[in-house]
Structures are given as structure tokens and as C-alpha cells.
PDB file of C-alpha atoms in Angstrom:
ATOM      1  CA  MET A   1       0.008  -0.119  -0.211  1.00  0.00           C
ATOM      2  CA  ILE A   2       1.473   3.233  -1.262  1.00  0.00           C
ATOM      3  CA  ALA A   3       0.539   5.969   1.356  1.00  0.00           C
ATOM      4  CA  ASN A   4       1.299   8.890  -0.817  1.00  0.00           C
ATOM      5  CA  GLY A   5      -1.171  11.100  -2.244  1.00  0.00           C
ATOM      6  CA  VAL A   6      -4.116   9.387  -0.381  1.00  0.00           C
ATOM      7  CA  ASP A   7      -6.381  11.227   1.973  1.00  0.00           C
ATOM      8  CA  HIS A   8      -5.961   9.985   4.951  1.00  0.00           C
ATOM      9  CA  ASP A   9      -7.521  12.645   6.804  1.00  0.00           C
ATOM     10  CA  THR A  10     -11.217  11.175   6.908  1.00  0.00           C
ATOM     11  CA  ASP A  11      -9.919   8.125   8.272  1.00  0.00           C
ATOM     12  CA  PRO A  12     -11.821   8.263  12.300  1.00  0.00           C
ATOM     13  CA  ALA A  13      -9.670   5.119  13.375  1.00  0.00           C
ATOM     14  CA  ALA A  14      -6.256   6.925  13.154  1.00  0.00           C
ATOM     15  CA  VAL A  15      -4.709   8.211  16.002  1.00  0.00           C
ATOM     16  CA  VAL A  16      -2.719  10.938  13.576  1.00  0.00           C
ATOM     17  CA  ALA A  17      -3.438  11.442   9.683  1.00  0.00           C
ATOM     18  CA  VAL A  18      -1.767  13.904   7.531  1.00  0.00           C
ATOM     19  CA  ASP A  19      -2.366  14.262   3.745  1.00  0.00           C
ATOM     20  CA  GLY A  20      -0.968  16.283   1.153  1.00  0.00           C
ATOM     21  CA  LEU A  21       2.023  17.334   3.904  1.00  0.00           C
ATOM     22  CA  THR A  22       4.684  19.524   2.296  1.00  0.00           C
ATOM     23  CA  ARG A  23       7.951  21.070   3.937  1.00  0.00           C
ATOM     24  CA  ARG A  24      10.526  23.249   2.128  1.00  0.00           C
ATOM     25  CA  PHE A  25      13.397  24.528   3.230  1.00  0.00           C
ATOM     26  CA  ARG A  26      16.183  27.096   1.668  1.00  0.00           C
ATOM     27  CA  ARG A  27      19.704  26.486   1.617  1.00  0.00           C
ATOM     28  CA  GLY A  28      21.315  29.299   0.284  1.00  0.00           C
ATOM     29  CA  ARG A  29      19.784  29.933  -3.769  1.00  0.00           C
ATOM     30  CA  GLU A  30      18.405  26.243  -3.267  1.00  0.00           C
ATOM     31  CA  THR A  31      15.178  25.126  -2.225  1.00  0.00           C
ATOM     32  CA  VAL A  32      15.194  21.512  -0.829  1.00  0.00           C
ATOM     33  CA  VAL A  33      12.124  19.575  -0.627  1.00  0.00           C
ATOM     34  CA  ALA A  34      11.834  17.826   3.121  1.00  0.00           C
ATOM     35  CA  LEU A  35       8.520  16.124   2.173  1.00  0.00           C
ATOM     36  CA  ASP A  36       6.884  16.278  -0.828  1.00  0.00           C
ATOM     37  CA  GLY A  37       2.965  15.545   0.001  1.00  0.00           C
ATOM     38  CA  VAL A  38       2.972  13.210   2.219  1.00  0.00           C
ATOM     39  CA  GLY A  39      -0.029  11.149   3.307  1.00  0.00           C
ATOM     40  CA  LEU A  40      -0.161   8.610   6.638  1.00  0.00           C
ATOM     41  CA  ALA A  41      -2.570   7.682   9.228  1.00  0.00           C
ATOM     42  CA  LEU A  42      -1.056   6.005  12.221  1.00  0.00           C
ATOM     43  CA  TYR A  43      -3.341   3.351  14.555  1.00  0.00           C
ATOM     44  CA  ALA A  44      -3.628   2.295  17.959  1.00  0.00           C
ATOM     45  CA  GLY A  45      -1.833  -1.055  18.728  1.00  0.00           C
ATOM     46  CA  GLU A  46       0.856  -0.976  16.049  1.00  0.00           C
ATOM     47  CA  LEU A  47       4.715  -0.113  15.974  1.00  0.00           C
ATOM     48  CA  THR A  48       5.226   2.108  13.005  1.00  0.00           C
ATOM     49  CA  VAL A  49       9.057   2.241  11.684  1.00  0.00           C
ATOM     50  CA  ALA A  50       9.909   5.558   9.418  1.00  0.00           C
ATOM     51  CA  ALA A  51      13.007   4.081   7.312  1.00  0.00           C
ATOM     52  CA  GLY A  52      14.623   5.734   4.502  1.00  0.00           C
ATOM     53  CA  PRO A  53      18.097   7.079   4.254  1.00  0.00           C
ATOM     54  CA  SER A  54      19.339  10.154   5.620  1.00  0.00           C
ATOM     55  CA  GLY A  55      17.893  13.138   4.456  1.00  0.00           C
ATOM     56  CA  SER A  56      14.769  11.480   3.059  1.00  0.00           C
ATOM     57  CA  GLY A  57      12.448  13.293   5.364  1.00  0.00           C
ATOM     58  CA  LYS A  58      12.095  11.009   8.472  1.00  0.00           C
ATOM     59  CA  THR A  59      13.363  13.884  11.062  1.00  0.00           C
ATOM     60  CA  THR A  60      11.283  16.417   9.543  1.00  0.00           C
ATOM     61  CA  LEU A  61       8.126  14.346   9.775  1.00  0.00           C
ATOM     62  CA  LEU A  62       8.564  13.619  13.672  1.00  0.00           C
ATOM     63  CA  SER A  63       9.410  17.348  13.932  1.00  0.00           C
ATOM     64  CA  ILE A  64       6.050  18.286  12.346  1.00  0.00           C
ATOM     65  CA  LEU A  65       3.826  15.620  13.878  1.00  0.00           C
ATOM     66  CA  ALA A  66       5.296  16.996  17.281  1.00  0.00           C
ATOM     67  CA  GLY A  67       4.492  20.453  17.086  1.00  0.00           C
ATOM     68  CA  LEU A  68       8.272  21.247  16.678  1.00  0.00           C
ATOM     69  CA  ASP A  69       7.827  22.475  12.917  1.00  0.00           C
ATOM     70  CA  ARG A  70       5.437  23.846  10.947  1.00  0.00           C
ATOM     71  CA  PRO A  71       4.428  22.047   7.150  1.00  0.00           C
ATOM     72  CA  ASP A  72       4.175  24.541   4.456  1.00  0.00           C
ATOM     73  CA  GLY A  73       0.791  22.794   3.269  1.00  0.00           C
ATOM     74  CA  GLY A  74      -1.223  19.671   4.343  1.00  0.00           C
ATOM     75  CA  ARG A  75      -3.732  18.293   6.819  1.00  0.00           C
ATOM     76  CA  ILE A  76      -2.641  17.100  10.343  1.00  0.00           C
ATOM     77  CA  ARG A  77      -6.019  15.561  12.309  1.00  0.00           C
ATOM     78  CA  TYR A  78      -5.252  14.260  16.029  1.00  0.00           C
ATOM     79  CA  GLY A  79      -8.023  12.203  16.786  1.00  0.00           C
ATOM     80  CA  ASP A  80     -11.022  14.402  16.443  1.00  0.00           C
ATOM     81  CA  ARG A  81      -8.993  17.641  16.368  1.00  0.00           C
ATOM     82  CA  MET A  82      -6.855  19.600  13.862  1.00  0.00           C
ATOM     83  CA  GLY A  83      -3.246  20.843  14.642  1.00  0.00           C
ATOM     84  CA  PRO A  84      -0.976  20.071  17.365  1.00  0.00           C
ATOM     85  CA  LEU A  85      -1.298  18.329  20.761  1.00  0.00           C
ATOM     86  CA  PRO A  86      -0.986  20.417  23.439  1.00  0.00           C
ATOM     87  CA  THR A  87       0.821  18.067  26.504  1.00  0.00           C
ATOM     88  CA  TRP A  88       2.831  15.105  27.418  1.00  0.00           C
ATOM     89  CA  ARG A  89      -0.789  13.635  28.084  1.00  0.00           C
ATOM     90  CA  HIS A  90      -1.568  13.576  24.565  1.00  0.00           C
ATOM     91  CA  LEU A  91       1.698  13.075  22.786  1.00  0.00           C
ATOM     92  CA  GLY A  92       5.458  12.113  24.099  1.00  0.00           C
ATOM     93  CA  PHE A  93       8.833  12.884  22.043  1.00  0.00           C
ATOM     94  CA  VAL A  94      12.284  10.885  22.412  1.00  0.00           C
ATOM     95  CA  PRO A  95      13.895  13.985  20.097  1.00  0.00           C
ATOM     96  CA  GLN A  96      17.671  12.933  18.834  1.00  0.00           C
ATOM     97  CA  SER A  97      18.870  15.575  20.948  1.00  0.00           C
ATOM     98  CA  LEU A  98      17.314  14.043  24.225  1.00  0.00           C
ATOM     99  CA  ALA A  99      16.512  17.199  25.467  1.00  0.00           C
ATOM    100  CA  LEU A 100      16.746  16.173  28.917  1.00  0.00           C
ATOM    101  CA  LEU A 101      17.110  19.182  31.618  1.00  0.00           C
ATOM    102  CA  ASP A 102      21.001  19.172  33.037  1.00  0.00           C
ATOM    103  CA  GLU A 103      19.644  20.429  36.621  1.00  0.00           C
ATOM    104  CA  LEU A 104      17.397  17.682  37.156  1.00  0.00           C
ATOM    105  CA  THR A 105      18.375  14.019  37.937  1.00  0.00           C
ATOM    106  CA  VAL A 106      17.158  11.014  36.163  1.00  0.00           C
ATOM    107  CA  ARG A 107      14.166  10.399  38.243  1.00  0.00           C
ATOM    108  CA  GLU A 108      13.055  13.988  38.371  1.00  0.00           C
ATOM    109  CA  ASN A 109      13.650  14.214  33.959  1.00  0.00           C
ATOM    110  CA  ILE A 110      11.381  11.290  34.080  1.00  0.00           C
ATOM    111  CA  GLU A 111       9.010  13.261  36.354  1.00  0.00           C
ATOM    112  CA  LEU A 112       8.796  16.207  34.266  1.00  0.00           C
ATOM    113  CA  PRO A 113       5.732  16.004  32.666  1.00  0.00           C
ATOM    114  CA  VAL A 114       4.047  14.506  35.802  1.00  0.00           C
ATOM    115  CA  LEU A 115       5.001  18.092  37.627  1.00  0.00           C
ATOM    116  CA  LEU A 116       3.395  20.067  34.591  1.00  0.00           C
ATOM    117  CA  ASP A 117      -0.050  17.854  34.254  1.00  0.00           C
ATOM    118  CA  PRO A 118      -0.253  15.961  37.838  1.00  0.00           C
ATOM    119  CA  ALA A 119      -4.304  14.768  37.412  1.00  0.00           C
ATOM    120  CA  ALA A 120      -2.911  12.683  34.336  1.00  0.00           C
ATOM    121  CA  ALA A 121       0.001  10.948  35.988  1.00  0.00           C
ATOM    122  CA  PRO A 122      -0.778   6.407  35.800  1.00  0.00           C
ATOM    123  CA  ALA A 123       0.582   4.517  38.467  1.00  0.00           C
ATOM    124  CA  GLY A 124       1.377   0.513  38.312  1.00  0.00           C
ATOM    125  CA  ASP A 125       3.032  -0.429  35.537  1.00  0.00           C
ATOM    126  CA  TRP A 126       3.624   2.978  34.163  1.00  0.00           C
ATOM    127  CA  SER A 127       4.834   4.746  37.363  1.00  0.00           C
ATOM    128  CA  THR A 128       8.245   6.293  37.254  1.00  0.00           C
ATOM    129  CA  ASP A 129      10.002   3.306  39.378  1.00  0.00           C
ATOM    130  CA  ARG A 130       8.481   0.413  36.763  1.00  0.00           C
ATOM    131  CA  LEU A 131       9.749   2.533  33.670  1.00  0.00           C
ATOM    132  CA  MET A 132      12.969   3.086  35.546  1.00  0.00           C
ATOM    133  CA  GLU A 133      12.926  -1.049  36.441  1.00  0.00           C
ATOM    134  CA  LEU A 134      12.033  -2.013  32.837  1.00  0.00           C
ATOM    135  CA  LEU A 135      14.819   0.149  31.283  1.00  0.00           C
ATOM    136  CA  GLU A 136      17.248  -0.845  33.633  1.00  0.00           C
ATOM    137  CA  ILE A 137      18.219   2.991  35.148  1.00  0.00           C
ATOM    138  CA  THR A 138      16.899   2.226  38.822  1.00  0.00           C
ATOM    139  CA  HIS A 139      20.640   2.339  40.115  1.00  0.00           C
ATOM    140  CA  LEU A 140      20.656   5.572  38.335  1.00  0.00           C
ATOM    141  CA  ALA A 141      17.651   7.781  39.492  1.00  0.00           C
ATOM    142  CA  ASP A 142      19.745  10.278  41.470  1.00  0.00           C
ATOM    143  CA  ARG A 143      22.180  11.235  38.807  1.00  0.00           C
ATOM    144  CA  TYR A 144      22.444  13.979  36.857  1.00  0.00           C
ATOM    145  CA  PRO A 145      22.709  13.388  32.732  1.00  0.00           C
ATOM    146  CA  ALA A 146      26.267  14.411  32.609  1.00  0.00           C
ATOM    147  CA  LEU A 147      27.002  11.659  34.688  1.00  0.00           C
ATOM    148  CA  ILE A 148      25.350   9.120  32.725  1.00  0.00           C
ATOM    149  CA  SER A 149      25.886   7.544  29.515  1.00  0.00           C
ATOM    150  CA  GLY A 150      24.258   8.221  25.939  1.00  0.00           C
ATOM    151  CA  GLY A 151      22.246   5.124  25.914  1.00  0.00           C
ATOM    152  CA  GLU A 152      21.402   5.742  29.518  1.00  0.00           C
ATOM    153  CA  GLN A 153      20.357   9.109  28.969  1.00  0.00           C
ATOM    154  CA  GLN A 154      18.625   7.485  25.686  1.00  0.00           C
ATOM    155  CA  ARG A 155      16.586   5.603  28.129  1.00  0.00           C
ATOM    156  CA  THR A 156      15.831   8.167  30.159  1.00  0.00           C
ATOM    157  CA  ALA A 157      13.931  10.038  27.736  1.00  0.00           C
ATOM    158  CA  VAL A 158      12.021   7.100  26.583  1.00  0.00           C
ATOM    159  CA  ALA A 159      10.894   6.749  30.042  1.00  0.00           C
ATOM    160  CA  ARG A 160       9.638  10.346  30.388  1.00  0.00           C
ATOM    161  CA  ALA A 161       7.959  10.473  27.055  1.00  0.00           C
ATOM    162  CA  VAL A 162       6.136   7.258  28.013  1.00  0.00           C
ATOM    163  CA  ARG A 163       5.379   8.409  31.334  1.00  0.00           C
ATOM    164  CA  LEU A 164       1.678  10.095  31.219  1.00  0.00           C
ATOM    165  CA  ARG A 165       0.711   7.264  28.832  1.00  0.00           C
ATOM    166  CA  PRO A 166       0.181   9.435  25.397  1.00  0.00           C
ATOM    167  CA  ALA A 167      -1.963   8.312  22.871  1.00  0.00           C
ATOM    168  CA  LEU A 168       1.007   8.949  20.342  1.00  0.00           C
ATOM    169  CA  LEU A 169       4.709   7.861  20.920  1.00  0.00           C
ATOM    170  CA  LEU A 170       7.106   9.529  18.370  1.00  0.00           C
ATOM    171  CA  GLY A 171      10.971   8.466  18.841  1.00  0.00           C
ATOM    172  CA  ASP A 172      13.653  10.001  16.420  1.00  0.00           C
ATOM    173  CA  GLU A 173      16.062   6.809  16.337  1.00  0.00           C
ATOM    174  CA  PRO A 174      15.355   6.342  19.897  1.00  0.00           C
ATOM    175  CA  THR A 175      17.545   3.369  20.248  1.00  0.00           C
ATOM    176  CA  GLY A 176      20.553   5.299  18.535  1.00  0.00           C
ATOM    177  CA  HIS A 177      22.790   5.402  21.702  1.00  0.00           C
ATOM    178  CA  GLN A 178      21.959   1.561  22.878  1.00  0.00           C
ATOM    179  CA  ASP A 179      24.444  -1.417  22.393  1.00  0.00           C
ATOM    180  CA  ARG A 180      22.958  -4.423  20.722  1.00  0.00           C
ATOM    181  CA  GLY A 181      21.107  -5.841  23.898  1.00  0.00           C
ATOM    182  CA  ARG A 182      19.616  -2.852  24.827  1.00  0.00           C
ATOM    183  CA  VAL A 183      18.386  -2.249  21.583  1.00  0.00           C
ATOM    184  CA  ASP A 184      16.224  -5.098  21.989  1.00  0.00           C
ATOM    185  CA  LEU A 185      15.101  -3.598  25.727  1.00  0.00           C
ATOM    186  CA  VAL A 186      13.763  -0.639  24.351  1.00  0.00           C
ATOM    187  CA  LEU A 187      12.422  -1.985  21.521  1.00  0.00           C
ATOM    188  CA  GLY A 188      10.635  -4.180  23.273  1.00  0.00           C
ATOM    189  CA  MET A 189       9.253  -1.880  25.633  1.00  0.00           C
ATOM    190  CA  LEU A 190       8.148   0.109  22.973  1.00  0.00           C
ATOM    191  CA  ARG A 191       6.188  -2.753  21.333  1.00  0.00           C
ATOM    192  CA  GLY A 192       5.115  -3.083  24.815  1.00  0.00           C
ATOM    193  CA  PHE A 193       3.409   0.002  24.768  1.00  0.00           C
ATOM    194  CA  ALA A 194       1.742   0.028  21.581  1.00  0.00           C
ATOM    195  CA  TYR A 195       0.321  -3.140  22.339  1.00  0.00           C
ATOM    196  CA  ALA A 196      -1.013  -1.694  25.629  1.00  0.00           C
ATOM    197  CA  GLY A 197      -3.355   0.691  23.039  1.00  0.00           C
ATOM    198  CA  HIS A 198      -1.211   3.680  21.686  1.00  0.00           C
ATOM    199  CA  SER A 199       0.133   4.363  18.431  1.00  0.00           C
ATOM    200  CA  VAL A 200       3.919   4.431  18.327  1.00  0.00           C
ATOM    201  CA  LEU A 201       6.147   5.850  15.507  1.00  0.00           C
ATOM    202  CA  ILE A 202       9.782   5.959  15.347  1.00  0.00           C
ATOM    203  CA  SER A 203      12.522   6.787  12.674  1.00  0.00           C
ATOM    204  CA  SER A 204      15.382   3.684  12.526  1.00  0.00           C
ATOM    205  CA  HIS A 205      18.285   2.578  10.260  1.00  0.00           C
ATOM    206  CA  ASP A 206      18.791  -0.054  12.262  1.00  0.00           C
ATOM    207  CA  GLU A 207      17.868  -3.503  10.780  1.00  0.00           C
ATOM    208  CA  ALA A 208      16.806  -5.254  13.799  1.00  0.00           C
ATOM    209  CA  VAL A 209      14.330  -2.274  15.021  1.00  0.00           C
ATOM    210  CA  ILE A 210      12.906  -2.302  11.229  1.00  0.00           C
ATOM    211  CA  ALA A 211      13.006  -6.190  11.206  1.00  0.00           C
ATOM    212  CA  GLY A 212      11.065  -5.865  14.556  1.00  0.00           C
ATOM    213  CA  ALA A 213       8.278  -3.344  13.817  1.00  0.00           C
ATOM    214  CA  ASP A 214       4.397  -4.162  12.871  1.00  0.00           C
ATOM    215  CA  ARG A 215       4.384  -1.924   9.645  1.00  0.00           C
ATOM    216  CA  VAL A 216       7.380  -0.278   7.871  1.00  0.00           C
ATOM    217  CA  VAL A 217       6.858   3.079   6.126  1.00  0.00           C
ATOM    218  CA  THR A 218       9.981   3.852   3.973  1.00  0.00           C
ATOM    219  CA  LEU A 219      10.696   7.335   2.888  1.00  0.00           C
ATOM    220  CA  ALA A 220      12.796   8.553  -0.366  1.00  0.00           C
ATOM    221  CA  ASP A 221      13.113  12.281  -1.317  1.00  0.00           C
ATOM    222  CA  GLY A 222      10.369  13.470   1.197  1.00  0.00           C
ATOM    223  CA  ARG A 223       7.677  11.031  -0.458  1.00  0.00           C
ATOM    224  CA  ILE A 224       6.896   8.023   0.646  1.00  0.00           C
ATOM    225  CA  VAL A 225       7.507   5.097  -1.428  1.00  0.00           C
ATOM    226  CA  GLY A 226       6.742   2.092   0.667  1.00  0.00           C
ATOM    227  CA  ASP A 227       4.450   1.089   3.558  1.00  0.00           C
ATOM    228  CA  ARG A 228       3.980  -2.624   4.483  1.00  0.00           C
ATOM    229  CA  ARG A 229       2.611  -4.528   7.484  1.00  0.00           C
ATOM    230  CA  ALA A 230       4.241  -7.240   9.044  1.00  0.00           C
ATOM    231  CA  THR A 231       1.506 -10.435   8.799  1.00  0.00           C
ATOM    232  CA  TYR A 232       1.201 -10.308  12.628  1.00  0.00           C
ATOM    233  CA  SER A 233       0.264  -6.756  12.761  1.00  0.00           C
ATOM    234  CA  PRO A 234      -3.126  -6.314  14.326  1.00  0.00           C
ATOM    235  CA  HIS A 235      -3.949  -4.008  11.340  1.00  0.00           C
ATOM    236  CA  SER A 236      -2.667  -6.456   8.744  1.00  0.00           C
ATOM    237  CA  LEU A 237      -4.933  -6.051   5.293  1.00  0.00           C
ATOM    238  CA  PRO A 238      -5.812  -9.949   3.946  1.00  0.00           C
ATOM    239  CA  GLY A 239      -3.848 -10.153   0.777  1.00  0.00           C
TER     240      GLY A 239
END
């Protein structure tokens, strides 16, 4: 199924749907087309990987969906509303920069969404203690980001992004700083988060991550050139 050019905006089941999404940048006298009419719908219960070479538009797509950048054209619908989602309760994001606050400990960074929206904080499997346990960073709870490794910082950012159980989770290379064993750890958590009823979209160059996805959307030159689902995906289509 090729998603480019299809009107996904009318799909009522989608957690987020975009249609005709375009983004252009000026580079000196040159105009760079980062996204060129992208159409895509994402669903709850599914881990989707955006794949493709560097410069294909993956980071631009994630940044626009996260509300960090604005498209030049096209429509974005989150559930039943148009425009960007306002809080960590609705959308979690793991940027490549990780964006941890240096003055906060690991625990405090994970708890930051709770401080901003305390009424939304779930407990149980999504408590800070449980998330640190799942991501093997419990022993780092009182350390500051500068005193832990890049992989540990990234797992902290993942825990922060899922802390309020947002409907949509975005991650720009969220396993990029992990060793092989912990790639599987993070990927397993992301799949579990999707299967708990959330929509997850991450970008990756890692073949193991791509192979473990329910759905792979491939971009090239700002366009979607492939969209395939694994046979076990909850949204797999017959034939």
C-alpha cells in the first residue's frame, strides 16, 4: 500500500492522520524539499518504523507531528482535532538531542511531565519506578544526565516520553545510542507500549528495529515510497 497522495484525513480510526504534507527549506539559493505531499495514518496498537536514507524526510515528519516544526502545506488531524497536540498526556517525543534537563536527576527528568500535568499521572506499570526498572536505569535515579552514558540518557528520555501514557509516541532514532542487547530492551518496551493501546512511530536505520516493527513506512526524497505491515500486525490487511 502506497500512502503518498491518499486522503487519510477522513479515517476516523486513526490516532493521527496527515494528508498532502509538504515542507521546504532554503539552503542558500537552493530550495530543499524535505516532505513532498506525504499522506499517512497511524493507529493504536501498532509500532510503525519510518525507514529510509539520511535526508529522506524522517526527522522532518516527526518534528512536524511533534509540533516542533510547521508544514508549508497539508493537513494534520489528531483524533478528532486539527492541529498540534498540546501536552505530554497526548503526545510523547524522544528527539535525537534527547532534551534532558541538566539540572534535574534521572528520576526528576522522567517525572517532569507529571509536574506539568499531575492529574494525568498513571501508576502501576507506568510509574516512574516501574519504568526505570524496565529500562534498567533504577540505579541511576539520583544521578544527573552529565554523569551517565548516552545510552542511559536515551532510556531516560524514553521513560519520560511514555510516563503519562500518551496516545501517540514519537521517537527519532530512539535506540541509536544503545548497545545490541539494549536495543532489544528498548524495542520490546516500545512494542509493549503500542500493544497496550497506543500508537508508536519511530525512525530508525537499524535493521533489527525495522524487522521488529508491525509496520514499516519507507521514505525517499520526501515521499513515501513503501508502506508494508508484518503478517502479525493487528492492522494487517488480507492479501
